[in-house]
Amino acid sequence: QVSLVESGGGSVQVGGSLRLSCVVSTHTYQYKRACMGWFREVPGKAREPVAGIGSFDHATYADSVRGRFTASRDNNEGTLYLQMNDLRPEDTAIYYCAANWRQGYYCSSPLFLPDEYGYWGQGTQVTVSS
């Protein structure tokens, strides 16, 4: 059973930075092939995509975070990252990482929608105050 554990959330002021991590408990062979993603959710709203990243570090971003957030992965450590800069109050949310696999193949193109992912972490809270 694959598990995902996020960390790095916290409270920052507007314009600050945070770096989220997500450790995936699977063999390196499997992790390299995973499509990975970051999502966020606020109470009363649907979970929204933040970033999706494929096996070879190519990523896609939501318009609201492009240029401020950077997703990356360490395939040897089985870890996904989200560097968040220039944080705004509207970035306040619970952030989740997610994973999915395409029948053993490398993830050649990132997945972006929540329904495309089968494995989720428990979430980490990010709060941005003005």
Short mmCIF file of N, CA, C and O in Angstrom, two decimals:
data_model
loop_
_atom_site.label_atom_id
_atom_site.label_comp_id
_atom_site.label_asym_id
_atom_site.label_seq_id
_atom_site.Cartn_x
_atom_site.Cartn_y
_atom_site.Cartn_z
N GLN A 1 0.84 -1.19 0.00
CA GLN A 1 0.00 0.00 0.00
C GLN A 1 0.87 1.24 0.00
O GLN A 1 1.79 1.36 0.80
N VAL A 2 0.60 2.15 -0.91
CA VAL A 2 1.37 3.38 -1.04
C VAL A 2 0.82 4.41 -0.07
O VAL A 2 -0.40 4.58 0.04
N SER A 3 1.70 5.10 0.62
CA SER A 3 1.26 6.23 1.46
C SER A 3 2.02 7.48 1.06
O SER A 3 3.17 7.41 0.61
N LEU A 4 1.37 8.61 1.24
CA LEU A 4 1.96 9.92 0.95
C LEU A 4 1.84 10.78 2.20
O LEU A 4 0.75 10.85 2.80
N VAL A 5 2.92 11.42 2.58
CA VAL A 5 2.92 12.24 3.79
C VAL A 5 3.48 13.61 3.47
O VAL A 5 4.66 13.74 3.11
N GLU A 6 2.63 14.63 3.62
CA GLU A 6 3.06 16.00 3.38
C GLU A 6 3.62 16.63 4.66
O GLU A 6 3.24 16.25 5.77
N SER A 7 4.47 17.61 4.47
CA SER A 7 4.98 18.41 5.58
C SER A 7 5.41 19.77 5.04
O SER A 7 5.48 19.96 3.82
N GLY A 8 5.69 20.69 5.96
CA GLY A 8 6.20 21.99 5.56
C GLY A 8 5.19 23.11 5.59
O GLY A 8 5.55 24.28 5.35
N GLY A 9 3.95 22.80 5.88
CA GLY A 9 2.96 23.85 5.96
C GLY A 9 3.19 24.73 7.19
O GLY A 9 4.01 24.42 8.05
N GLY A 10 2.46 25.85 7.24
CA GLY A 10 2.60 26.74 8.37
C GLY A 10 1.93 28.07 8.10
O GLY A 10 1.16 28.20 7.14
N SER A 11 2.26 29.05 8.93
CA SER A 11 1.69 30.40 8.80
C SER A 11 2.78 31.37 8.40
O SER A 11 3.85 31.39 9.01
N VAL A 12 2.49 32.16 7.36
CA VAL A 12 3.44 33.17 6.88
C VAL A 12 2.68 34.44 6.57
O VAL A 12 1.46 34.44 6.42
N GLN A 13 3.43 35.51 6.44
CA GLN A 13 2.82 36.78 6.05
C GLN A 13 2.85 36.92 4.53
O GLN A 13 3.58 36.22 3.83
N VAL A 14 2.04 37.83 4.05
CA VAL A 14 1.98 38.09 2.62
C VAL A 14 3.39 38.37 2.08
O VAL A 14 4.16 39.10 2.69
N GLY A 15 3.68 37.75 0.94
CA GLY A 15 4.98 37.91 0.33
C GLY A 15 6.01 36.90 0.80
O GLY A 15 7.11 36.84 0.23
N GLY A 16 5.66 36.12 1.79
CA GLY A 16 6.60 35.13 2.31
C GLY A 16 6.67 33.87 1.46
O GLY A 16 6.01 33.76 0.42
N SER A 17 7.48 32.93 1.92
CA SER A 17 7.70 31.69 1.18
C SER A 17 7.57 30.49 2.09
O SER A 17 7.81 30.58 3.31
N LEU A 18 7.18 29.39 1.50
CA LEU A 18 7.16 28.09 2.18
C LEU A 18 7.57 27.03 1.18
O LEU A 18 7.34 27.20 -0.03
N ARG A 19 8.11 25.93 1.70
CA ARG A 19 8.43 24.80 0.85
C ARG A 19 7.74 23.57 1.42
O ARG A 19 8.04 23.15 2.54
N LEU A 20 6.83 23.01 0.66
CA LEU A 20 6.14 21.79 1.06
C LEU A 20 6.89 20.58 0.54
O LEU A 20 7.49 20.62 -0.54
N SER A 21 6.83 19.51 1.32
CA SER A 21 7.42 18.23 0.92
C SER A 21 6.36 17.15 0.99
O SER A 21 5.43 17.23 1.78
N CYS A 22 6.55 16.14 0.18
CA CYS A 22 5.64 14.99 0.19
C CYS A 22 6.50 13.75 -0.02
O CYS A 22 7.11 13.57 -1.08
N VAL A 23 6.55 12.90 1.00
CA VAL A 23 7.32 11.66 0.91
C VAL A 23 6.39 10.53 0.52
O VAL A 23 5.35 10.31 1.16
N VAL A 24 6.76 9.80 -0.49
CA VAL A 24 5.95 8.70 -1.01
C VAL A 24 6.61 7.38 -0.62
O VAL A 24 7.77 7.14 -0.95
N SER A 25 5.88 6.54 0.07
CA SER A 25 6.43 5.28 0.56
C SER A 25 6.27 4.21 -0.49
O SER A 25 5.35 3.40 -0.44
N THR A 26 7.18 4.20 -1.44
CA THR A 26 7.19 3.17 -2.46
C THR A 26 8.62 3.01 -2.96
O THR A 26 9.46 3.86 -2.70
N HIS A 27 8.87 1.93 -3.63
CA HIS A 27 10.23 1.71 -4.13
C HIS A 27 10.58 2.79 -5.14
O HIS A 27 9.72 3.29 -5.86
N THR A 28 11.88 3.11 -5.17
CA THR A 28 12.35 4.12 -6.11
C THR A 28 11.93 3.81 -7.54
O THR A 28 11.57 4.70 -8.31
N TYR A 29 11.96 2.52 -7.89
CA TYR A 29 11.56 2.09 -9.24
C TYR A 29 10.14 2.56 -9.53
O TYR A 29 9.84 3.01 -10.64
N GLN A 30 9.27 2.45 -8.53
CA GLN A 30 7.88 2.87 -8.72
C GLN A 30 7.75 4.39 -8.71
O GLN A 30 7.01 4.96 -9.51
N TYR A 31 8.44 5.03 -7.79
CA TYR A 31 8.28 6.47 -7.67
C TYR A 31 8.69 7.18 -8.95
O TYR A 31 8.04 8.15 -9.37
N LYS A 32 9.76 6.72 -9.58
CA LYS A 32 10.23 7.38 -10.81
C LYS A 32 9.15 7.38 -11.88
O LYS A 32 9.15 8.25 -12.76
N ARG A 33 8.27 6.42 -11.83
CA ARG A 33 7.22 6.29 -12.85
C ARG A 33 5.91 6.98 -12.47
O ARG A 33 4.98 6.97 -13.26
N ALA A 34 5.87 7.56 -11.31
CA ALA A 34 4.62 8.16 -10.83
C ALA A 34 4.36 9.52 -11.46
O ALA A 34 5.27 10.33 -11.63
N CYS A 35 3.11 9.74 -11.78
CA CYS A 35 2.64 11.09 -12.04
C CYS A 35 2.31 11.70 -10.67
O CYS A 35 1.59 11.08 -9.88
N MET A 36 2.83 12.88 -10.40
CA MET A 36 2.64 13.49 -9.09
C MET A 36 1.95 14.84 -9.23
O MET A 36 2.12 15.52 -10.26
N GLY A 37 1.22 15.21 -8.20
CA GLY A 37 0.51 16.48 -8.27
C GLY A 37 0.33 17.13 -6.91
O GLY A 37 0.43 16.46 -5.87
N TRP A 38 0.10 18.42 -6.95
CA TRP A 38 -0.25 19.19 -5.77
C TRP A 38 -1.64 19.79 -5.98
O TRP A 38 -1.94 20.32 -7.08
N PHE A 39 -2.43 19.74 -4.93
CA PHE A 39 -3.78 20.31 -4.95
C PHE A 39 -3.99 21.10 -3.67
O PHE A 39 -3.23 20.96 -2.71
N ARG A 40 -5.03 21.92 -3.66
CA ARG A 40 -5.36 22.63 -2.44
C ARG A 40 -6.87 22.73 -2.29
O ARG A 40 -7.61 22.67 -3.29
N GLU A 41 -7.27 22.89 -1.06
CA GLU A 41 -8.71 22.90 -0.77
C GLU A 41 -8.99 23.85 0.39
O GLU A 41 -8.26 23.88 1.38
N VAL A 42 -10.06 24.62 0.22
CA VAL A 42 -10.56 25.45 1.32
C VAL A 42 -11.96 24.99 1.64
O VAL A 42 -12.66 24.45 0.77
N PRO A 43 -12.42 25.15 2.88
CA PRO A 43 -13.76 24.69 3.26
C PRO A 43 -14.83 25.29 2.36
O PRO A 43 -14.82 26.49 2.07
N GLY A 44 -15.72 24.43 1.90
CA GLY A 44 -16.84 24.88 1.08
C GLY A 44 -16.54 24.97 -0.40
O GLY A 44 -17.43 25.29 -1.19
N LYS A 45 -15.30 24.69 -0.78
CA LYS A 45 -14.94 24.74 -2.19
C LYS A 45 -14.36 23.42 -2.64
O LYS A 45 -13.86 22.63 -1.84
N ALA A 46 -14.41 23.21 -3.94
CA ALA A 46 -13.86 21.97 -4.50
C ALA A 46 -12.33 22.00 -4.45
O ALA A 46 -11.72 23.07 -4.47
N ARG A 47 -11.76 20.83 -4.37
CA ARG A 47 -10.31 20.72 -4.40
C ARG A 47 -9.82 21.18 -5.77
O ARG A 47 -10.35 20.75 -6.80
N GLU A 48 -8.82 22.05 -5.78
CA GLU A 48 -8.35 22.60 -7.05
C GLU A 48 -6.89 22.23 -7.32
O GLU A 48 -6.08 22.13 -6.39
N PRO A 49 -6.58 22.05 -8.59
CA PRO A 49 -5.20 21.72 -8.95
C PRO A 49 -4.27 22.91 -8.72
O PRO A 49 -4.65 24.05 -8.93
N VAL A 50 -3.07 22.59 -8.28
CA VAL A 50 -2.02 23.59 -8.16
C VAL A 50 -0.93 23.32 -9.18
O VAL A 50 -0.54 24.21 -9.93
N ALA A 51 -0.45 22.07 -9.22
CA ALA A 51 0.62 21.70 -10.16
C ALA A 51 0.59 20.21 -10.39
O ALA A 51 0.23 19.44 -9.51
N GLY A 52 0.97 19.80 -11.59
CA GLY A 52 1.19 18.40 -11.90
C GLY A 52 2.59 18.26 -12.48
O GLY A 52 3.07 19.14 -13.20
N ILE A 53 3.26 17.16 -12.14
CA ILE A 53 4.64 16.99 -12.59
C ILE A 53 4.85 15.56 -13.03
O ILE A 53 4.43 14.61 -12.37
N GLY A 54 5.50 15.39 -14.18
CA GLY A 54 5.76 14.07 -14.72
C GLY A 54 7.08 13.50 -14.22
O GLY A 54 7.77 14.09 -13.40
N SER A 55 7.45 12.35 -14.78
CA SER A 55 8.66 11.65 -14.32
C SER A 55 9.94 12.42 -14.56
O SER A 55 10.92 12.25 -13.84
N PHE A 56 9.95 13.27 -15.57
CA PHE A 56 11.17 13.96 -15.97
C PHE A 56 11.14 15.43 -15.65
O PHE A 56 11.77 16.25 -16.33
N ASP A 57 10.40 15.78 -14.60
CA ASP A 57 10.38 17.13 -14.04
C ASP A 57 9.62 18.16 -14.87
O ASP A 57 9.67 19.34 -14.57
N HIS A 58 8.95 17.73 -15.92
CA HIS A 58 8.14 18.70 -16.66
C HIS A 58 6.83 18.89 -15.90
O HIS A 58 6.18 17.93 -15.50
N ALA A 59 6.48 20.15 -15.68
CA ALA A 59 5.35 20.46 -14.82
C ALA A 59 4.38 21.40 -15.50
O ALA A 59 4.73 22.15 -16.40
N THR A 60 3.15 21.34 -15.03
CA THR A 60 2.12 22.28 -15.46
C THR A 60 1.51 22.90 -14.21
O THR A 60 1.46 22.25 -13.15
N TYR A 61 1.06 24.16 -14.32
CA TYR A 61 0.62 24.91 -13.17
C TYR A 61 -0.73 25.56 -13.40
O TYR A 61 -1.09 25.92 -14.53
N ALA A 62 -1.44 25.78 -12.31
CA ALA A 62 -2.65 26.60 -12.36
C ALA A 62 -2.25 28.04 -12.65
O ALA A 62 -1.19 28.50 -12.22
N ASP A 63 -3.11 28.74 -13.35
CA ASP A 63 -2.82 30.13 -13.70
C ASP A 63 -2.56 30.97 -12.45
O ASP A 63 -1.73 31.89 -12.48
N SER A 64 -3.26 30.67 -11.38
CA SER A 64 -3.17 31.48 -10.17
C SER A 64 -1.83 31.37 -9.46
O SER A 64 -1.50 32.23 -8.63
N VAL A 65 -1.04 30.33 -9.78
CA VAL A 65 0.24 30.14 -9.08
C VAL A 65 1.44 30.19 -10.02
O VAL A 65 2.58 30.21 -9.55
N ARG A 66 1.18 30.19 -11.32
CA ARG A 66 2.30 30.15 -12.28
C ARG A 66 3.20 31.35 -12.08
O ARG A 66 2.74 32.49 -11.95
N GLY A 67 4.50 31.10 -12.02
CA GLY A 67 5.48 32.16 -11.80
C GLY A 67 5.81 32.38 -10.33
O GLY A 67 6.80 33.04 -10.02
N ARG A 68 4.98 31.84 -9.44
CA ARG A 68 5.24 31.98 -7.99
C ARG A 68 5.57 30.64 -7.34
O ARG A 68 6.35 30.58 -6.39
N PHE A 69 4.95 29.57 -7.84
CA PHE A 69 5.15 28.23 -7.27
C PHE A 69 5.97 27.38 -8.24
O PHE A 69 5.82 27.49 -9.46
N THR A 70 6.79 26.50 -7.67
CA THR A 70 7.58 25.58 -8.48
C THR A 70 7.51 24.18 -7.89
O THR A 70 7.85 23.99 -6.71
N ALA A 71 7.04 23.24 -8.69
CA ALA A 71 7.01 21.84 -8.27
C ALA A 71 8.28 21.15 -8.75
O ALA A 71 8.76 21.41 -9.87
N SER A 72 8.80 20.27 -7.93
CA SER A 72 9.98 19.50 -8.31
C SER A 72 9.93 18.16 -7.60
O SER A 72 9.13 17.95 -6.70
N ARG A 73 10.81 17.26 -8.02
CA ARG A 73 10.82 15.93 -7.42
C ARG A 73 12.23 15.40 -7.34
O ARG A 73 13.06 15.69 -8.21
N ASP A 74 12.47 14.63 -6.30
CA ASP A 74 13.73 13.91 -6.15
C ASP A 74 13.40 12.43 -6.32
O ASP A 74 12.89 11.80 -5.40
N ASN A 75 13.69 11.90 -7.49
CA ASN A 75 13.31 10.52 -7.78
C ASN A 75 14.11 9.51 -6.96
O ASN A 75 13.64 8.39 -6.75
N ASN A 76 15.29 9.88 -6.52
CA ASN A 76 16.09 8.95 -5.71
C ASN A 76 15.60 8.89 -4.27
O ASN A 76 15.80 7.88 -3.59
N GLU A 77 14.98 9.97 -3.80
CA GLU A 77 14.50 10.02 -2.43
C GLU A 77 12.99 9.78 -2.32
O GLU A 77 12.46 9.73 -1.21
N GLY A 78 12.32 9.67 -3.46
CA GLY A 78 10.87 9.46 -3.41
C GLY A 78 10.12 10.62 -2.82
O GLY A 78 9.13 10.44 -2.09
N THR A 79 10.57 11.83 -3.13
CA THR A 79 10.00 13.02 -2.51
C THR A 79 9.58 14.03 -3.57
O THR A 79 10.29 14.25 -4.56
N LEU A 80 8.44 14.64 -3.33
CA LEU A 80 7.89 15.70 -4.17
C LEU A 80 7.96 17.00 -3.37
O LEU A 80 7.74 17.00 -2.15
N TYR A 81 8.24 18.10 -4.07
CA TYR A 81 8.33 19.40 -3.41
C TYR A 81 7.43 20.42 -4.09
O TYR A 81 7.11 20.31 -5.28
N LEU A 82 7.05 21.43 -3.30
CA LEU A 82 6.37 22.60 -3.86
C LEU A 82 6.97 23.83 -3.20
O LEU A 82 6.74 24.08 -2.01
N GLN A 83 7.76 24.57 -3.96
CA GLN A 83 8.31 25.83 -3.48
C GLN A 83 7.30 26.92 -3.77
O GLN A 83 6.94 27.15 -4.93
N MET A 84 6.87 27.61 -2.72
CA MET A 84 5.85 28.64 -2.86
C MET A 84 6.43 29.99 -2.46
O MET A 84 6.82 30.17 -1.30
N ASN A 85 6.51 30.89 -3.40
CA ASN A 85 7.04 32.23 -3.17
C ASN A 85 5.94 33.27 -3.36
O ASN A 85 4.91 33.00 -3.99
N ASP A 86 6.19 34.46 -2.82
CA ASP A 86 5.25 35.58 -2.98
C ASP A 86 3.83 35.15 -2.60
O ASP A 86 2.87 35.35 -3.36
N LEU A 87 3.71 34.56 -1.43
CA LEU A 87 2.42 34.02 -1.02
C LEU A 87 1.40 35.12 -0.76
O LEU A 87 1.75 36.22 -0.30
N ARG A 88 0.15 34.79 -1.07
CA ARG A 88 -0.95 35.73 -0.95
C ARG A 88 -2.02 35.15 -0.04
O ARG A 88 -2.10 33.92 0.12
N PRO A 89 -2.90 35.97 0.53
CA PRO A 89 -3.96 35.44 1.39
C PRO A 89 -4.82 34.39 0.69
O PRO A 89 -5.26 33.42 1.33
N GLU A 90 -5.03 34.55 -0.61
CA GLU A 90 -5.86 33.58 -1.35
C GLU A 90 -5.17 32.23 -1.54
O GLU A 90 -5.78 31.29 -2.03
N ASP A 91 -3.90 32.13 -1.16
CA ASP A 91 -3.21 30.83 -1.19
C ASP A 91 -3.49 30.02 0.06
O ASP A 91 -3.08 28.85 0.14
N THR A 92 -4.17 30.61 1.03
CA THR A 92 -4.50 29.89 2.26
C THR A 92 -5.39 28.71 1.94
O THR A 92 -6.44 28.85 1.32
N ALA A 93 -4.98 27.52 2.37
CA ALA A 93 -5.71 26.29 2.06
C ALA A 93 -4.99 25.11 2.71
O ALA A 93 -3.89 25.25 3.25
N ILE A 94 -5.64 23.97 2.64
CA ILE A 94 -4.96 22.71 2.95
C ILE A 94 -4.38 22.21 1.63
O ILE A 94 -5.10 22.10 0.63
N TYR A 95 -3.11 21.89 1.65
CA TYR A 95 -2.41 21.44 0.44
C TYR A 95 -2.21 19.93 0.51
O TYR A 95 -1.76 19.40 1.54
N TYR A 96 -2.54 19.27 -0.59
CA TYR A 96 -2.44 17.82 -0.68
C TYR A 96 -1.50 17.43 -1.83
O TYR A 96 -1.52 18.06 -2.88
N CYS A 97 -0.74 16.38 -1.62
CA CYS A 97 -0.03 15.79 -2.74
C CYS A 97 -0.77 14.52 -3.18
O CYS A 97 -1.51 13.93 -2.39
N ALA A 98 -0.57 14.15 -4.42
CA ALA A 98 -1.27 13.02 -4.99
C ALA A 98 -0.36 12.29 -5.97
O ALA A 98 0.57 12.88 -6.53
N ALA A 99 -0.66 11.00 -6.19
CA ALA A 99 0.15 10.18 -7.08
C ALA A 99 -0.74 9.25 -7.88
O ALA A 99 -1.84 8.87 -7.45
N ASN A 100 -0.25 8.91 -9.06
CA ASN A 100 -0.90 7.86 -9.84
C ASN A 100 0.10 7.27 -10.81
O ASN A 100 1.14 7.88 -11.11
N TRP A 101 -0.22 6.08 -11.31
CA TRP A 101 0.68 5.39 -12.21
C TRP A 101 -0.07 4.97 -13.47
O TRP A 101 -1.27 4.69 -13.42
N ARG A 102 0.70 4.91 -14.56
CA ARG A 102 0.13 4.52 -15.86
C ARG A 102 0.68 3.16 -16.25
O ARG A 102 1.55 3.06 -17.10
N GLN A 103 0.19 2.11 -15.59
CA GLN A 103 0.49 0.73 -15.96
C GLN A 103 1.99 0.49 -16.14
O GLN A 103 2.40 -0.17 -17.10
N GLY A 104 2.81 1.03 -15.25
CA GLY A 104 4.23 0.73 -15.28
C GLY A 104 5.06 1.62 -16.16
O GLY A 104 6.29 1.53 -16.14
N TYR A 105 4.43 2.47 -16.95
CA TYR A 105 5.20 3.35 -17.82
C TYR A 105 5.64 4.59 -17.06
O TYR A 105 5.05 4.98 -16.06
N TYR A 106 6.68 5.24 -17.56
CA TYR A 106 7.04 6.54 -17.02
C TYR A 106 5.91 7.53 -17.31
O TYR A 106 5.15 7.37 -18.29
N CYS A 107 5.82 8.53 -16.47
CA CYS A 107 4.79 9.55 -16.63
C CYS A 107 5.31 10.59 -17.61
O CYS A 107 6.07 11.49 -17.23
N SER A 108 4.92 10.47 -18.86
CA SER A 108 5.47 11.34 -19.90
C SER A 108 4.79 12.70 -19.94
O SER A 108 5.38 13.68 -20.41
N SER A 109 3.58 12.78 -19.45
CA SER A 109 2.89 14.08 -19.40
C SER A 109 2.16 14.17 -18.08
O SER A 109 1.53 13.21 -17.64
N PRO A 110 2.23 15.33 -17.42
CA PRO A 110 1.64 15.45 -16.08
C PRO A 110 0.13 15.29 -16.10
O PRO A 110 -0.54 15.63 -17.07
N LEU A 111 -0.39 14.76 -15.02
CA LEU A 111 -1.83 14.75 -14.79
C LEU A 111 -2.18 16.00 -13.99
O LEU A 111 -1.37 16.48 -13.20
N PHE A 112 -3.41 16.50 -14.20
CA PHE A 112 -3.73 17.78 -13.57
C PHE A 112 -5.03 17.79 -12.80
O PHE A 112 -5.21 18.62 -11.94
N LEU A 113 -5.94 16.88 -13.08
CA LEU A 113 -7.25 16.91 -12.46
C LEU A 113 -7.32 15.95 -11.28
O LEU A 113 -6.70 14.88 -11.31
N PRO A 114 -8.08 16.30 -10.24
CA PRO A 114 -8.15 15.42 -9.06
C PRO A 114 -8.60 14.00 -9.40
O PRO A 114 -8.08 13.03 -8.82
N ASP A 115 -9.53 13.86 -10.34
CA ASP A 115 -10.05 12.53 -10.68
C ASP A 115 -9.01 11.63 -11.35
O ASP A 115 -9.22 10.42 -11.46
N GLU A 116 -7.90 12.22 -11.78
CA GLU A 116 -6.86 11.44 -12.44
C GLU A 116 -5.90 10.80 -11.44
O GLU A 116 -5.03 10.03 -11.84
N TYR A 117 -6.07 11.11 -10.17
CA TYR A 117 -5.15 10.59 -9.16
C TYR A 117 -5.84 9.60 -8.24
O TYR A 117 -7.01 9.76 -7.89
N GLY A 118 -5.09 8.57 -7.85
CA GLY A 118 -5.66 7.53 -7.02
C GLY A 118 -5.13 7.48 -5.59
O GLY A 118 -5.72 6.82 -4.74
N TYR A 119 -4.03 8.17 -5.34
CA TYR A 119 -3.40 8.12 -4.03
C TYR A 119 -3.21 9.55 -3.52
O TYR A 119 -2.73 10.41 -4.27
N TRP A 120 -3.54 9.74 -2.24
CA TRP A 120 -3.53 11.09 -1.66
C TRP A 120 -2.87 11.10 -0.29
O TRP A 120 -2.96 10.11 0.46
N GLY A 121 -2.25 12.23 0.03
CA GLY A 121 -1.75 12.43 1.37
C GLY A 121 -2.85 12.99 2.27
O GLY A 121 -3.98 13.20 1.84
N GLN A 122 -2.48 13.26 3.50
CA GLN A 122 -3.46 13.71 4.49
C GLN A 122 -3.61 15.23 4.50
O GLN A 122 -4.53 15.76 5.11
N GLY A 123 -2.70 15.93 3.85
CA GLY A 123 -2.80 17.38 3.74
C GLY A 123 -1.98 18.11 4.77
O GLY A 123 -1.69 17.59 5.86
N THR A 124 -1.58 19.33 4.41
CA THR A 124 -0.86 20.20 5.33
C THR A 124 -1.41 21.62 5.17
O THR A 124 -1.62 22.08 4.05
N GLN A 125 -1.63 22.29 6.28
CA GLN A 125 -2.28 23.60 6.26
C GLN A 125 -1.27 24.70 5.94
O GLN A 125 -0.18 24.76 6.54
N VAL A 126 -1.66 25.58 5.03
CA VAL A 126 -0.89 26.79 4.72
C VAL A 126 -1.80 27.98 4.98
O VAL A 126 -2.91 28.05 4.45
N THR A 127 -1.32 28.90 5.80
CA THR A 127 -2.09 30.11 6.13
C THR A 127 -1.25 31.33 5.83
O THR A 127 -0.13 31.45 6.34
N VAL A 128 -1.80 32.23 5.02
CA VAL A 128 -1.10 33.45 4.65
C VAL A 128 -1.90 34.63 5.19
O VAL A 128 -3.06 34.80 4.85
N SER A 129 -1.26 35.43 6.01
CA SER A 129 -1.96 36.56 6.63
C SER A 129 -1.37 37.88 6.18
O SER A 129 -0.17 37.97 5.89
N SER A 130 -2.21 38.88 6.13
CA SER A 130 -1.76 40.21 5.69
C SER A 130 -1.39 41.07 6.89
O SER A 130 -1.62 40.72 8.03
#
